[in-house]
Amino acid sequence: MPDTEVPLKQAGRLFAALAVLRFLAREENELLTPDAAPNPKDSPTLRVNRVKGDLYDVLAAVRVRGGEHWKAASAIFQSIPGFLTAGKVPPDNIGADGLAVFRAGYDAQVAEYREKFAALLK
């Protein structure tokens, strides 16, 4: 991931990381997407807060699953600081253009995870 990505795109990547962690922990039956927000103008901060939940519980659930799930979750969790190099997650509401940038970050990160952890993320 380039360090020069705008905060909205990095926030989309962060959302993807948290959504994949929840999926690996079986907190969700399918991968959550940024489009699932109840209000299409919700800020990235609200979207990220909704998906992160209690990270301890999520990680503990993946640890119980063990094996490849735990290896993937560990790598994903350790990558999270890299999604904050542009600063805090933007708190402002986003419109269609902002959501497109957020979604581009999400899509790019999910694609990386699918390539790295193909057996777990189909």
mmCIF file of C-alpha atoms in Angstrom:
data_model
loop_
_atom_site.group_PDB
_atom_site.id
_atom_site.type_symbol
_atom_site.label_atom_id
_atom_site.label_comp_id
_atom_site.label_asym_id
_atom_site.label_seq_id
_atom_site.Cartn_x
_atom_site.Cartn_y
_atom_site.Cartn_z
ATOM 1 C CA MET A 1 0.000 0.000 0.000
ATOM 2 C CA PRO A 2 1.428 3.380 -0.936
ATOM 3 C CA ASP A 3 2.011 5.826 1.933
ATOM 4 C CA THR A 4 0.566 8.557 -0.269
ATOM 5 C CA GLU A 5 -2.992 7.228 -0.306
ATOM 6 C CA VAL A 6 -5.605 9.694 0.831
ATOM 7 C CA PRO A 7 -7.187 9.146 4.275
ATOM 8 C CA LEU A 8 -10.503 7.961 2.784
ATOM 9 C CA LYS A 9 -8.802 5.227 0.780
ATOM 10 C CA GLN A 10 -6.744 4.126 3.779
ATOM 11 C CA ALA A 11 -9.940 4.090 5.847
ATOM 12 C CA GLY A 12 -11.466 1.754 3.265
ATOM 13 C CA ARG A 13 -8.458 -0.545 3.643
ATOM 14 C CA LEU A 14 -8.865 -0.460 7.430
ATOM 15 C CA PHE A 15 -12.545 -1.336 7.062
ATOM 16 C CA ALA A 16 -11.550 -4.295 4.880
ATOM 17 C CA ALA A 17 -9.024 -5.538 7.448
ATOM 18 C CA LEU A 18 -11.592 -5.396 10.242
ATOM 19 C CA ALA A 19 -14.290 -7.023 8.103
ATOM 20 C CA VAL A 20 -11.955 -9.888 7.164
ATOM 21 C CA LEU A 21 -10.987 -10.406 10.824
ATOM 22 C CA ARG A 22 -14.675 -10.707 11.736
ATOM 23 C CA PHE A 23 -15.213 -13.105 8.852
ATOM 24 C CA LEU A 24 -12.264 -15.283 9.929
ATOM 25 C CA ALA A 25 -13.647 -15.353 13.475
ATOM 26 C CA ARG A 26 -17.048 -16.376 12.117
ATOM 27 C CA GLU A 27 -18.530 -13.215 13.594
ATOM 28 C CA GLU A 28 -20.130 -12.747 10.160
ATOM 29 C CA ASN A 29 -21.273 -15.348 7.620
ATOM 30 C CA GLU A 30 -20.223 -13.198 4.712
ATOM 31 C CA LEU A 31 -17.746 -10.405 4.306
ATOM 32 C CA LEU A 32 -19.154 -7.040 5.367
ATOM 33 C CA THR A 33 -18.912 -4.291 2.767
ATOM 34 C CA PRO A 34 -18.820 -0.505 3.104
ATOM 35 C CA ASP A 35 -22.161 -0.388 1.306
ATOM 36 C CA ALA A 36 -23.900 -2.122 4.222
ATOM 37 C CA ALA A 37 -24.094 1.112 6.272
ATOM 38 C CA PRO A 38 -27.647 2.084 7.221
ATOM 39 C CA ASN A 39 -27.054 5.669 6.058
ATOM 40 C CA PRO A 40 -25.208 6.122 2.756
ATOM 41 C CA LYS A 41 -23.735 9.391 4.056
ATOM 42 C CA ASP A 42 -22.284 7.850 7.235
ATOM 43 C CA SER A 43 -18.762 8.935 7.972
ATOM 44 C CA PRO A 44 -15.848 6.543 7.583
ATOM 45 C CA THR A 45 -15.396 6.756 11.363
ATOM 46 C CA LEU A 46 -18.934 5.447 11.972
ATOM 47 C CA ARG A 47 -18.477 2.694 9.398
ATOM 48 C CA VAL A 48 -15.152 1.558 10.894
ATOM 49 C CA ASN A 49 -16.517 1.686 14.450
ATOM 50 C CA ARG A 50 -19.487 -0.438 13.397
ATOM 51 C CA VAL A 51 -17.311 -3.170 11.896
ATOM 52 C CA LYS A 52 -14.507 -3.256 14.468
ATOM 53 C CA GLY A 53 -16.610 -4.419 17.403
ATOM 54 C CA ASP A 54 -14.538 -5.735 20.287
ATOM 55 C CA LEU A 55 -11.237 -6.638 18.667
ATOM 56 C CA TYR A 56 -10.203 -8.758 21.646
ATOM 57 C CA ASP A 57 -13.277 -10.975 21.233
ATOM 58 C CA VAL A 58 -12.721 -11.200 17.476
ATOM 59 C CA LEU A 59 -9.058 -12.170 17.863
ATOM 60 C CA ALA A 60 -9.849 -14.633 20.659
ATOM 61 C CA ALA A 61 -12.440 -16.330 18.442
ATOM 62 C CA VAL A 62 -9.945 -16.648 15.583
ATOM 63 C CA ARG A 63 -7.310 -17.984 17.999
ATOM 64 C CA VAL A 64 -9.700 -20.765 19.007
ATOM 65 C CA ARG A 65 -10.122 -21.683 15.333
ATOM 66 C CA GLY A 66 -6.326 -21.819 15.048
ATOM 67 C CA GLY A 67 -4.377 -23.023 12.028
ATOM 68 C CA GLU A 68 -4.486 -20.986 8.832
ATOM 69 C CA HIS A 69 -7.263 -18.785 10.199
ATOM 70 C CA TRP A 70 -5.024 -17.695 13.070
ATOM 71 C CA LYS A 71 -2.009 -17.133 10.795
ATOM 72 C CA ALA A 72 -4.099 -14.960 8.473
ATOM 73 C CA ALA A 73 -5.703 -13.029 11.341
ATOM 74 C CA SER A 74 -2.310 -12.373 12.936
ATOM 75 C CA ALA A 75 -0.903 -10.973 9.697
ATOM 76 C CA ILE A 76 -3.998 -8.859 9.089
ATOM 77 C CA PHE A 77 -4.024 -7.483 12.625
ATOM 78 C CA GLN A 78 -0.348 -6.571 12.394
ATOM 79 C CA SER A 79 -0.995 -4.693 9.148
ATOM 80 C CA ILE A 80 -3.581 -2.344 10.671
ATOM 81 C CA PRO A 81 -1.144 0.472 11.646
ATOM 82 C CA GLY A 82 -0.200 0.755 7.974
ATOM 83 C CA PHE A 83 -3.729 1.927 7.216
ATOM 84 C CA LEU A 84 -3.326 4.946 9.466
ATOM 85 C CA THR A 85 -0.251 6.584 7.917
ATOM 86 C CA ALA A 86 -2.417 9.366 6.458
ATOM 87 C CA GLY A 87 -3.761 10.166 9.934
ATOM 88 C CA LYS A 88 -7.048 9.521 11.684
ATOM 89 C CA VAL A 89 -10.036 8.003 9.947
ATOM 90 C CA PRO A 90 -12.008 10.920 8.447
ATOM 91 C CA PRO A 91 -14.927 11.858 10.735
ATOM 92 C CA ASP A 92 -16.981 13.765 8.147
ATOM 93 C CA ASN A 93 -19.995 12.374 6.340
ATOM 94 C CA ILE A 94 -19.235 11.225 2.831
ATOM 95 C CA GLY A 95 -21.215 11.539 -0.338
ATOM 96 C CA ALA A 96 -21.076 9.402 -3.450
ATOM 97 C CA ASP A 97 -17.576 10.568 -4.450
ATOM 98 C CA GLY A 98 -16.137 9.948 -0.985
ATOM 99 C CA LEU A 99 -17.808 6.567 -0.766
ATOM 100 C CA ALA A 100 -16.245 5.626 -4.112
ATOM 101 C CA VAL A 101 -12.757 6.406 -2.752
ATOM 102 C CA PHE A 102 -13.513 4.532 0.499
ATOM 103 C CA ARG A 103 -14.830 1.578 -1.517
ATOM 104 C CA ALA A 104 -11.722 1.621 -3.758
ATOM 105 C CA GLY A 105 -9.530 1.195 -0.677
ATOM 106 C CA TYR A 106 -11.759 -1.605 0.577
ATOM 107 C CA ASP A 107 -11.745 -3.388 -2.788
ATOM 108 C CA ALA A 108 -7.955 -3.074 -3.149
ATOM 109 C CA GLN A 109 -7.341 -4.488 0.321
ATOM 110 C CA VAL A 110 -9.809 -7.351 -0.022
ATOM 111 C CA ALA A 111 -8.143 -8.257 -3.340
ATOM 112 C CA GLU A 112 -4.754 -8.407 -1.586
ATOM 113 C CA TYR A 113 -6.176 -10.621 1.154
ATOM 114 C CA ARG A 114 -7.874 -12.901 -1.365
ATOM 115 C CA GLU A 115 -4.570 -13.334 -3.148
ATOM 116 C CA LYS A 116 -2.655 -13.998 0.091
ATOM 117 C CA PHE A 117 -5.280 -16.147 1.802
ATOM 118 C CA ALA A 118 -7.074 -17.699 -1.157
ATOM 119 C CA ALA A 119 -8.138 -20.841 0.683
ATOM 120 C CA LEU A 120 -9.892 -18.794 3.386
ATOM 121 C CA LEU A 121 -11.433 -15.997 1.324
ATOM 122 C CA LYS A 122 -13.227 -17.074 -1.800
#
